[in-house]
Each structure stands twice: as structure tokens, then as C-alpha cells.
Coordinates of C-alpha atoms and ligand atoms in Angstrom, one line a residue:
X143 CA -47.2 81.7 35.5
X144 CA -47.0 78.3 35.9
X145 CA -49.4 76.0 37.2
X146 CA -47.4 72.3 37.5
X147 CA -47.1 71.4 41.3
X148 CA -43.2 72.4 42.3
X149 CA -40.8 70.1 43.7
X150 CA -37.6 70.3 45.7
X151 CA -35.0 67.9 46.7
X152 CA -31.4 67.7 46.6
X153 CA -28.5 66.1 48.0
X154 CA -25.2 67.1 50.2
X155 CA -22.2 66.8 47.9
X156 CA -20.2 64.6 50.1
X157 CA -18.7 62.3 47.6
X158 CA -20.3 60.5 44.2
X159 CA -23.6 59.5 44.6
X160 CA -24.6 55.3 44.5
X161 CA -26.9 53.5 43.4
X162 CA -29.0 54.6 46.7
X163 CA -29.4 58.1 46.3
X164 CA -30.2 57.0 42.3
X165 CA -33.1 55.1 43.3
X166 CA -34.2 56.5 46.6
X167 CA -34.8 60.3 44.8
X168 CA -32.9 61.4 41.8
X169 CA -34.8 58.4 39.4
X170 CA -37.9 59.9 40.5
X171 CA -36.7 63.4 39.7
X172 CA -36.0 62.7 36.3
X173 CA -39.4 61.3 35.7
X174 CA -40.8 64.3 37.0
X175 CA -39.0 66.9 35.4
X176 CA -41.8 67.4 33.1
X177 CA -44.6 67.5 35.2
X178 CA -43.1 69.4 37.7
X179 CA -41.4 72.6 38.0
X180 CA -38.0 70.9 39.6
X181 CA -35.9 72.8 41.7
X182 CA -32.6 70.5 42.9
X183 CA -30.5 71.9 45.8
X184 CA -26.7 71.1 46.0
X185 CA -27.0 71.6 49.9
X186 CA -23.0 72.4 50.6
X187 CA -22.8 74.4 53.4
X188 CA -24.6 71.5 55.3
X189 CA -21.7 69.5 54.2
X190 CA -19.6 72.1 55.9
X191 CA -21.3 71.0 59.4
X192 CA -19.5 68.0 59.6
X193 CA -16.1 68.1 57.3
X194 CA -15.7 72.3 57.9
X195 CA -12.0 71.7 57.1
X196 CA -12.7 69.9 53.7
X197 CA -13.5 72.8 51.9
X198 CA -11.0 71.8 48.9
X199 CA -13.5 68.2 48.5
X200 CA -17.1 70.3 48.9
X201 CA -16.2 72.1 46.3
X202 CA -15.1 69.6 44.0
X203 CA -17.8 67.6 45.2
X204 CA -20.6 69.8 44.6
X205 CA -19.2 69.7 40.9
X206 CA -19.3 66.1 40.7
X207 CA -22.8 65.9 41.6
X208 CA -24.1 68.0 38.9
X209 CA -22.0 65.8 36.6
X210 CA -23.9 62.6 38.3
X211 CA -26.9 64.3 38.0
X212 CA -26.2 65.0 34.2
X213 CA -25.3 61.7 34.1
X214 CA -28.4 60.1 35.9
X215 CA -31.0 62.0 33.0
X216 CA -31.4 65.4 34.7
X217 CA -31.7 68.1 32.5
X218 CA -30.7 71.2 33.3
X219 CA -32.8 73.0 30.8
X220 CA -36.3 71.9 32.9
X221 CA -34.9 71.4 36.1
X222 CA -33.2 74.1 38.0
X223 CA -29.8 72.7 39.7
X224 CA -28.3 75.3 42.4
X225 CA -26.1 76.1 45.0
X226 CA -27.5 76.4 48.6
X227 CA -25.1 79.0 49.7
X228 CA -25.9 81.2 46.4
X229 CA -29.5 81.6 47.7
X230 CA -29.5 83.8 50.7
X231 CA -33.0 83.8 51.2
X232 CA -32.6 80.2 52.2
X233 CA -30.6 81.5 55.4
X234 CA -32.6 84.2 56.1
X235 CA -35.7 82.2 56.4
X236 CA -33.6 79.7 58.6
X237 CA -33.1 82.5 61.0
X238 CA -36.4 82.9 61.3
X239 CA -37.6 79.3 60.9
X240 CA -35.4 78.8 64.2
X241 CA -37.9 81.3 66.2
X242 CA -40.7 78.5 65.4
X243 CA -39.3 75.6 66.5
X244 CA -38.2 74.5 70.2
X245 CA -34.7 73.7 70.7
X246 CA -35.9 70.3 72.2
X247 CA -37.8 69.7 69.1
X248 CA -34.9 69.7 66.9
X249 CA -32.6 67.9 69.1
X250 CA -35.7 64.8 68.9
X251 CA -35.2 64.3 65.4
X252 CA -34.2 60.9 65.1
X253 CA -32.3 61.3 61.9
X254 CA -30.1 63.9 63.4
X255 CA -30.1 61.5 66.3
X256 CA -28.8 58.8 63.8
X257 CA -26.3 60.9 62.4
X258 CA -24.9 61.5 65.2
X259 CA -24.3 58.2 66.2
X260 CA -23.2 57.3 63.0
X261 CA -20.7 59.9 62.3
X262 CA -19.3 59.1 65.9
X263 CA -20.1 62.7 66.9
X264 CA -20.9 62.2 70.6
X265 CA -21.1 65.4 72.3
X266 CA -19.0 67.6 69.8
X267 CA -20.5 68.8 67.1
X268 CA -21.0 72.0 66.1
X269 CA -23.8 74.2 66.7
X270 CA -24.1 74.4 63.0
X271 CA -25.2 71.0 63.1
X272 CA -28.2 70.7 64.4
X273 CA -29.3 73.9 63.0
X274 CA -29.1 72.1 60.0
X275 CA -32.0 70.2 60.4
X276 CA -33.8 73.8 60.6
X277 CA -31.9 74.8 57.7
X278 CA -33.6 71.8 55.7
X279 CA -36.7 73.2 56.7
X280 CA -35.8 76.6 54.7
X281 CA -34.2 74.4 51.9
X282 CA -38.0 73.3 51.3
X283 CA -40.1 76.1 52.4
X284 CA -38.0 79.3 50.3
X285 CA -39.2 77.4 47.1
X286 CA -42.8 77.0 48.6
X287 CA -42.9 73.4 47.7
X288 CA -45.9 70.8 47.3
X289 CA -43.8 67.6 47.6
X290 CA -40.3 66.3 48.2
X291 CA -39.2 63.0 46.9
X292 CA -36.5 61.7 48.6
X293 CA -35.5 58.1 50.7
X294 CA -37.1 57.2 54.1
X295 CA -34.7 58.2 56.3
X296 CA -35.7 62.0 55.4
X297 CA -39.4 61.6 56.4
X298 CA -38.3 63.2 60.2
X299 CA -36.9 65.6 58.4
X300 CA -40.0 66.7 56.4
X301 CA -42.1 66.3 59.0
X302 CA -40.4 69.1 60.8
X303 CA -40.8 71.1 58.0
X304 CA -44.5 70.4 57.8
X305 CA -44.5 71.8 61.3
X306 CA -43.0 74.6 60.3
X307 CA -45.1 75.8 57.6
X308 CA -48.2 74.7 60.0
X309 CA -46.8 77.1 62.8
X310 CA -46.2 80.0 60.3
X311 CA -49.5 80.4 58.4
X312 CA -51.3 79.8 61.7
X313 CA -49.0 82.7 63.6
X314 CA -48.4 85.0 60.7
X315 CA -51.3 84.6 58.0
X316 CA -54.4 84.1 60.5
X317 CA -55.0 80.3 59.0
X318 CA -57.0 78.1 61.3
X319 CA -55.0 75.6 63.4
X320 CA -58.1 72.9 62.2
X321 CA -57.1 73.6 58.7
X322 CA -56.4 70.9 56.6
X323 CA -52.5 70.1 55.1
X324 CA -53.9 70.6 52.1
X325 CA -55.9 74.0 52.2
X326 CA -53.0 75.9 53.8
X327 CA -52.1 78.0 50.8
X328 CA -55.8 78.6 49.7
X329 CA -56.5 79.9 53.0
X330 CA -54.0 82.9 52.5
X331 CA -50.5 80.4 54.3
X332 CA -47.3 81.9 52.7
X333 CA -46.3 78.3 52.2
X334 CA -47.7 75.2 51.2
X335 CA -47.5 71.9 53.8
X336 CA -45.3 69.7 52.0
X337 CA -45.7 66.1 51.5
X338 CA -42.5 63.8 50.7
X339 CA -42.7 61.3 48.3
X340 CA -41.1 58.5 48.5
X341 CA -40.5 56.6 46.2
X342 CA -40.5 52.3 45.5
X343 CA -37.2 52.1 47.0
X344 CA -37.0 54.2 50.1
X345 CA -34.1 52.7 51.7
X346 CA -32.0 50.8 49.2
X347 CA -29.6 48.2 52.0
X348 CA -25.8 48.2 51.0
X349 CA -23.3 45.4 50.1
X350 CA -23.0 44.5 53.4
X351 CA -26.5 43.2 53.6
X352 CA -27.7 44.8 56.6
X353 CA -27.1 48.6 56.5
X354 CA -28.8 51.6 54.3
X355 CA -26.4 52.3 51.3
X356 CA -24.5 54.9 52.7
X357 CA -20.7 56.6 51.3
X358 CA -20.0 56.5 55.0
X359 CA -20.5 53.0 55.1
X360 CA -18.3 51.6 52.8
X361 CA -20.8 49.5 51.6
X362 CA -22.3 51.9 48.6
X363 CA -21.9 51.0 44.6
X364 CA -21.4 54.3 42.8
X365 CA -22.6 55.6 39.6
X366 CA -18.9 55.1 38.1
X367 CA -18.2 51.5 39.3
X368 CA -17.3 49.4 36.5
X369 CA -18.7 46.2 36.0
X370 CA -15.7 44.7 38.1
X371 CA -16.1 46.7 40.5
X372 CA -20.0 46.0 40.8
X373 CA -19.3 42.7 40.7
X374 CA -16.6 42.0 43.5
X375 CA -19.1 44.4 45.9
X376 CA -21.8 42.5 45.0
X377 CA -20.3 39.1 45.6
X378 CA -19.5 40.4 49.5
X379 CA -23.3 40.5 50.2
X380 CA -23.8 37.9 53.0
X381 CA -27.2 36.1 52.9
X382 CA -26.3 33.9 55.5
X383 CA -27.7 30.8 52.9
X384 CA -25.5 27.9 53.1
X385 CA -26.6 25.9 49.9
X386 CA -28.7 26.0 46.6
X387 CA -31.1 23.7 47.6
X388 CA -31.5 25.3 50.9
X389 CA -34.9 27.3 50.6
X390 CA -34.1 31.2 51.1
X391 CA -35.8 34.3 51.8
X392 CA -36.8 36.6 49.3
X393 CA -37.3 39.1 51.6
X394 CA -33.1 39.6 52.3
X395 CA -31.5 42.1 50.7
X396 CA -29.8 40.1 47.7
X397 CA -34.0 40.2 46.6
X398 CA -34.8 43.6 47.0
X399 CA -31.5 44.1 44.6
X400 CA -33.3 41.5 42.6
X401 CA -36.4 43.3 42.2
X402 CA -35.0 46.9 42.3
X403 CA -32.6 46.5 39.4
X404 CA -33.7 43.6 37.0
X405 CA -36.1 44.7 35.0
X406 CA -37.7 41.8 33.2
X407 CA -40.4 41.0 35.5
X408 CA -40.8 37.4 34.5
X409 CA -37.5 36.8 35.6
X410 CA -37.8 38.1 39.0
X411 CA -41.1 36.0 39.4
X412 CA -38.7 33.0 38.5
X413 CA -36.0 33.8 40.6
X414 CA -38.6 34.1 43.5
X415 CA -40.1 31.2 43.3
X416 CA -36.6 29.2 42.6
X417 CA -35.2 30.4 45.6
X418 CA -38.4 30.3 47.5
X419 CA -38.1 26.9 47.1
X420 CA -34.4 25.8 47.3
X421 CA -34.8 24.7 43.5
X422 CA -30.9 24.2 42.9
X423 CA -30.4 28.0 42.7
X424 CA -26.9 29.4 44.3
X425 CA -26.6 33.0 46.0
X426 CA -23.8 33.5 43.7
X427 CA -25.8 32.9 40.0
X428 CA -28.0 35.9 41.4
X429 CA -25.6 38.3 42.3
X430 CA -24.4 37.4 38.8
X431 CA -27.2 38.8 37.1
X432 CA -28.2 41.6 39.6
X433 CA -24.5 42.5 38.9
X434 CA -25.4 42.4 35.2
X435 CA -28.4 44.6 35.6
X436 CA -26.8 47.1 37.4
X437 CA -23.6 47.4 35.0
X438 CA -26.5 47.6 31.9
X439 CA -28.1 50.4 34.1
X440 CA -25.2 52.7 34.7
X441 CA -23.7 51.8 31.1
X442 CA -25.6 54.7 29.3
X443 CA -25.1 56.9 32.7
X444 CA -20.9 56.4 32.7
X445 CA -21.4 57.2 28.9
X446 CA -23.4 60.7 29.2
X447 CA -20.6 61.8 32.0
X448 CA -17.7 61.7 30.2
X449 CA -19.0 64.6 27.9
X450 CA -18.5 66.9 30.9
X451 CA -15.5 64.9 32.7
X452 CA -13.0 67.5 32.3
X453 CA -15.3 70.8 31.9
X454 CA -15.6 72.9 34.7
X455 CA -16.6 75.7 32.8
X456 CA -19.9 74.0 31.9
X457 CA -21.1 72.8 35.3
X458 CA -20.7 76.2 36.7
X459 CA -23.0 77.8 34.0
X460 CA -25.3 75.3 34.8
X461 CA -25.2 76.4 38.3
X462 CA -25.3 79.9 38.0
X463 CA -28.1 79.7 36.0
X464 CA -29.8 77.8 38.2
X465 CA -28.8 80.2 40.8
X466 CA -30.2 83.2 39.1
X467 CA -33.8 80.9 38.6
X468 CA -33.9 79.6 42.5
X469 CA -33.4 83.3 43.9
X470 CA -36.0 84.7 41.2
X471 CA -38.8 82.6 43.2
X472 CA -37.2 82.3 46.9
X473 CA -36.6 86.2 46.8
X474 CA -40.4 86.2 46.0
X475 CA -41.2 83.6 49.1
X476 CA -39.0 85.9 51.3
X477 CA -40.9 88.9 50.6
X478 CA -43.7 87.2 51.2
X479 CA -42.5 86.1 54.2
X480 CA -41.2 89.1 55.7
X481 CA -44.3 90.6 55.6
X482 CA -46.1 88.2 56.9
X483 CA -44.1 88.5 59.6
X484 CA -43.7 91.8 60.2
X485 CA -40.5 93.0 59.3
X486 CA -41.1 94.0 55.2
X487 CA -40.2 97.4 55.7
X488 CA -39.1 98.0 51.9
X489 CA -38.4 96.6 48.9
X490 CA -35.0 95.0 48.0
X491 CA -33.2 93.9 45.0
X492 CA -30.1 90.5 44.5
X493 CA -27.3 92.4 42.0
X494 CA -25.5 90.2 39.9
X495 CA -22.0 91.0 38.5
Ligands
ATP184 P1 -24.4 59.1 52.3 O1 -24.6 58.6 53.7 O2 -24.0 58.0 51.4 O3 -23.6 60.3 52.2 P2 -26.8 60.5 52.5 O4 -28.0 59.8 53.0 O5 -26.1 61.3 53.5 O6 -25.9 59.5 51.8 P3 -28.1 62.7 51.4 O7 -27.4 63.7 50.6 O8 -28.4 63.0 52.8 O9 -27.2 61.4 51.3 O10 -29.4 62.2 50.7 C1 -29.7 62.4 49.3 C2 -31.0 61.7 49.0 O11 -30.7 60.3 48.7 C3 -32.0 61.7 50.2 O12 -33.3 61.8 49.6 C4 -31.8 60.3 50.8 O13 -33.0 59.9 51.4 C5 -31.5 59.5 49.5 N1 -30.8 58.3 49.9 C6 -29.5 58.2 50.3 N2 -29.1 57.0 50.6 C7 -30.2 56.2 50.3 C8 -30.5 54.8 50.3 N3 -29.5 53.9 50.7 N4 -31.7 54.3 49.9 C9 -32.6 55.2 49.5 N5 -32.5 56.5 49.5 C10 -31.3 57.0 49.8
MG185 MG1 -27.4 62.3 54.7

């Protein structure tokens, strides 16, 4: 048995990931995959609530992401990389986890909220949507997991599925409603109350200056853009400054790029204080060097994928092992869960081919 503290995150495989989902969560994951036992969810049948008749790009998207993740420093050997919809436990307990939560609860989350605005969904989306926000809950909770590092706009998220737990050791496993977050488990609750952790950079803003860096958006840089590419994107950021002795503030978006992705520390300092003060320093000169930085950053990255470019064969042994690892534990929580609930009548067995 082990005794690290046991993360879970993921991401939806709807296209490469940027340089938001890199510094929002998966950095943080690969400085925690020793620490941690790391469990990484490709979560592709919530793709399926919005793009059902994209099959074809889930699937070759949910490929890409392991090669990203690859890419990015994961290691499949310590972390666990799986596919949501090879973990049926994960839909069971959603079942279930719906019974705990009241329909008006769910429908207040305001990422879902967001989303829906965002995608342009108005009134018609599926039911499937919104019960994915329940299914997220599952996501966590199946793997029993202390903490959860992932961008600000998935706080609502976790806090439902704080609830969740909360609701379930008090109904099913006689824990005090007074009980602290962090006793739950000591005090005989199936499941842990999960914190998220987020990390330096919850919401990284995109290239048009305003927005969260978002695929949707058209305004992401991807793990795979070249140094061109990175460049022209970054030269569309729109400060609003007009001239280089015009003092600016470091607080816009160009500065959080500065700080998030130059590393020498000294420089940033300088650049602060130059622009600060209007001290003959032009918009385009940064994005110059924050371009620079960036293209350094995902050099190494663009290097490790092309080992597994063309190799199918290797990412899905990746993912079935991780498969065979995630329902070894969630098939455990289930269990657990059942009978806390009262409906373990027996034991049962997964059988693999
Ligand atoms: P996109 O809109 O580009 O598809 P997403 O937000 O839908 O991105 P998810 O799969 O939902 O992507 O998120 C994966 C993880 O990456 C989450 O933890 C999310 O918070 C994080 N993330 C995504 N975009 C950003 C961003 N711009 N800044 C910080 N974190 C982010
Ligand atoms: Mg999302």
C-alpha cells in the first residue's frame, strides 16, 4: 500500500492542448508525479456532450493528448493515463452521485452556465450535458482523491464535488455533518473531500488580450506551434499602449505572459520597471522575447513528440495499461461504495480479453 496523497485531473480531448492547459494543470502534474500517486483522465465521453457527431476527431483526439502529455514530461510509468469510458465505475457512481445532488444545484454552476453561453448552446443541449458536471464529480470521487490541480475556472466544479463526498459520508457512513473537510475519511467517509489546487497560473488570458486561452476561442498557442507561428499570435495581442515612452501596465496580459514564461527573473524585474515607467520600451520588443521564451519552452516538448508521431500502437498500450490500473482502485471505491449505500449484494469481477 501506498501512502503518497493521490491526485486526479485530466482534460477533454477536444483538440491539442496550449500553452493554457500546460500551465493551468498538466506542469503541475509532472512535478507531482513523484510525490503523488497520479491518476490522469482522458474525459471523452464528456467531449461527446457537445460534438456527439464528431466521434471520428474524439478519438483521434484523445490520442493526441497522450502524445501531448508525453510530450509535456508525463510519464506513463508513474502516472496512470486512462480512458473515461474504459472505467465503468466512473458511470455507475454518477448514477448514484445524481441521487445527491438537486437538479437546481447543477443547473447553478456557473461554469456550466459559462459554457453554455460560450458554446452558443441556448436552450438545446443535451441532457447529457449537464449531467456532466455530475459526471465530473465521479471522475474525482471513483479514485478517492485528496486534491485536484487544475485552472480556475474548474473551482465550481470541485466544489460540487466537495459537496458530494460531504453528502455521502454524512448519509451513508454515519460522519458528523460538523466534521471537518479534512477528517472525513478518518471518521469512516468512503471518500476523501477534495481540495483543487491551483496552480501560479490559474487562468492563463489568450492572444486576444482579454479572454481565457481557450481552442474555442481562437485565440490559444498550441504545444506544436512553431516559432512563426508563436510569433505572428503573439504580435495580435492588443495592449491598447500607443508609444514606448507611454507608461504601461504591468498588470495586462502581455505581463502575465512576461512573467509566466521568461524565466530569468532579473529580466522580468527589468522589463517591469522599464515599462512601468515608459523608459523607451515598445510593446513589440516584449512580445519578441515572450515569443522567444515560449518557442525555447516547447522546443524540447515538439522534440519528445515526434518519437510517437506516427505510433498508434504505443499510445494505446499506454492506455490500456492505464485502464487496467484506474479500474484496479475505482472497482475498489465502488465496492466501497455500494455498500455504503446499500446495494453490495455480492462480489463482482472486470474480465479482460
Ligand atoms: P478549451 O476551451 O481550450 O477546449 P478547456 O478549458 O475546455 O479548454 P478542459 O479540458 O476543460 O479544457 O481543461 C483542462 C484543464 O486545463 C483544466 O484544469 C482547465 O482549468 C485548464 N485550463 C484550460 N484552459 C486554461 C487557461 N487558459 N488557463 C489556465 N488553465 C486552463
Ligand atoms: Mg472545458
Amino acid at each position: 500500500m501506498t501512502t503518497k496523497p493521490r491526485i486526479l485531473t485530466g482534460d477533454t480531448p477536444t483538440g491539442q492542448l496550449h500553452l493554457g492547459h500546460y500551465v493551468g494543470s498538466v506542469k503541475r502534474r509532472v512535478e507531482l508525479q513523484d510525490s503523488h500517486e497520479c491518476y490522469f483522465i482522458l474525459a471523452n465521453i464528456h467531449a461527446y456532450t457537445t460534438r456527439v457527431d464528431k466521434s471520428d476527431e474524439i478519438r483521434r483526439d484523445s490520442l493526441e493528448i497522450v502524445r501531448d502529455y508525453l510530450a509535456m514530461g508525463i510519464d506513463p510509468k508513474k502516472a496512470v493515463i486512462f480512458l473515461q469510458t474504459e472505467v465503468p465505475a466512473i458511470f455507475e457512481l454518477t448514477f448514484l452521485f445524481a441521487m445527491l445532488l438537486p437538479f437546481n444545484r447543477v443547473m447553478r454552476n456557473p461554469t456550466l452556465k459559462d459554457e453554455i453561453k460560450v458554446k452558443g448552446l441556448g436552450e438545446n443541449y443535451s441532457f447529457g450535458f449537464p449531467l456532466y458536471a455530475v459526471g465530473q464529480t465521479a471522475d474525482i470521487l471513483a479514485f478517492r482523491a485528496h486534491s485536484v490541480p487544475v485552472g480556475e475556472d474548474q473551482v465550481p466544479h470541485l466544489e460540487l464535488t466537495r459537496e458530494v463526498a460531504r453528502k455521502f459520508n454524512q448519509l451513508f457512513c454515519n460522519v458528523d455533518e460538523h466534521a471537518d473537510d479534512a477528517d472525513h475519511e478518518k471518521l469512516g467517509g468512503v471518500f476523501p473531500v477534495p481540495v483543487a489546487d491551483v496552480g501560479k497560473v490559474g487562468r492563463l488570458i489568450g492572444t486576444d488580450g482579454v479572454n481565457k486561452m481557450s481552442k474555442s476561442l481562437n485565440n490559444a498557442i498550441f504545444i506544436s506551434d512553431t516559432p512563426k507561428q508563436v510569433k505572428k499570435k503573439l504580435g495580435q495581442l492588443y495592449t491598447g499602449r500607443q508609444s514606448m515612452t507611454e507608461p504601461g501596465d504591468i498588470h495586462n496580459a502581455l505581463f502575465q505572459y512576461v512573467r509566466t514564461f521568461i524565466p530569468d527573473e532579473a529580466r522580468v524585474a527589468e522589463l517591469e520597471r522599464a515599462y512601468a515607467a515608459g523608459d523607451n520600451i515598445g510593446d513589440g520588443h516584449i512580445k519578441v522575447e515572450v515569443a522567444q521564451a515560449i518557442s525555447e519552452l516547447l522546443a524540447p516538448m515538439q522534440e519528445r513528440r515526434k518519437q510517437f508521431e506516427d505510433d498508434d500502437d504505443t499510445i494505446i498500450d499506454i492506455l490500456k495499461d492505464g485502464c487496467a490500473r484506474a479500474n484496479a482502485l475505482t472497482e475498489q471505491t465502488l465496492a466501497m461504495a455500494k455498500d455504503a449505500a446499500g446495494y453490495g449484494f455480492f462480489k463482482r469481477a472486470l474480465c479482460y480479453e
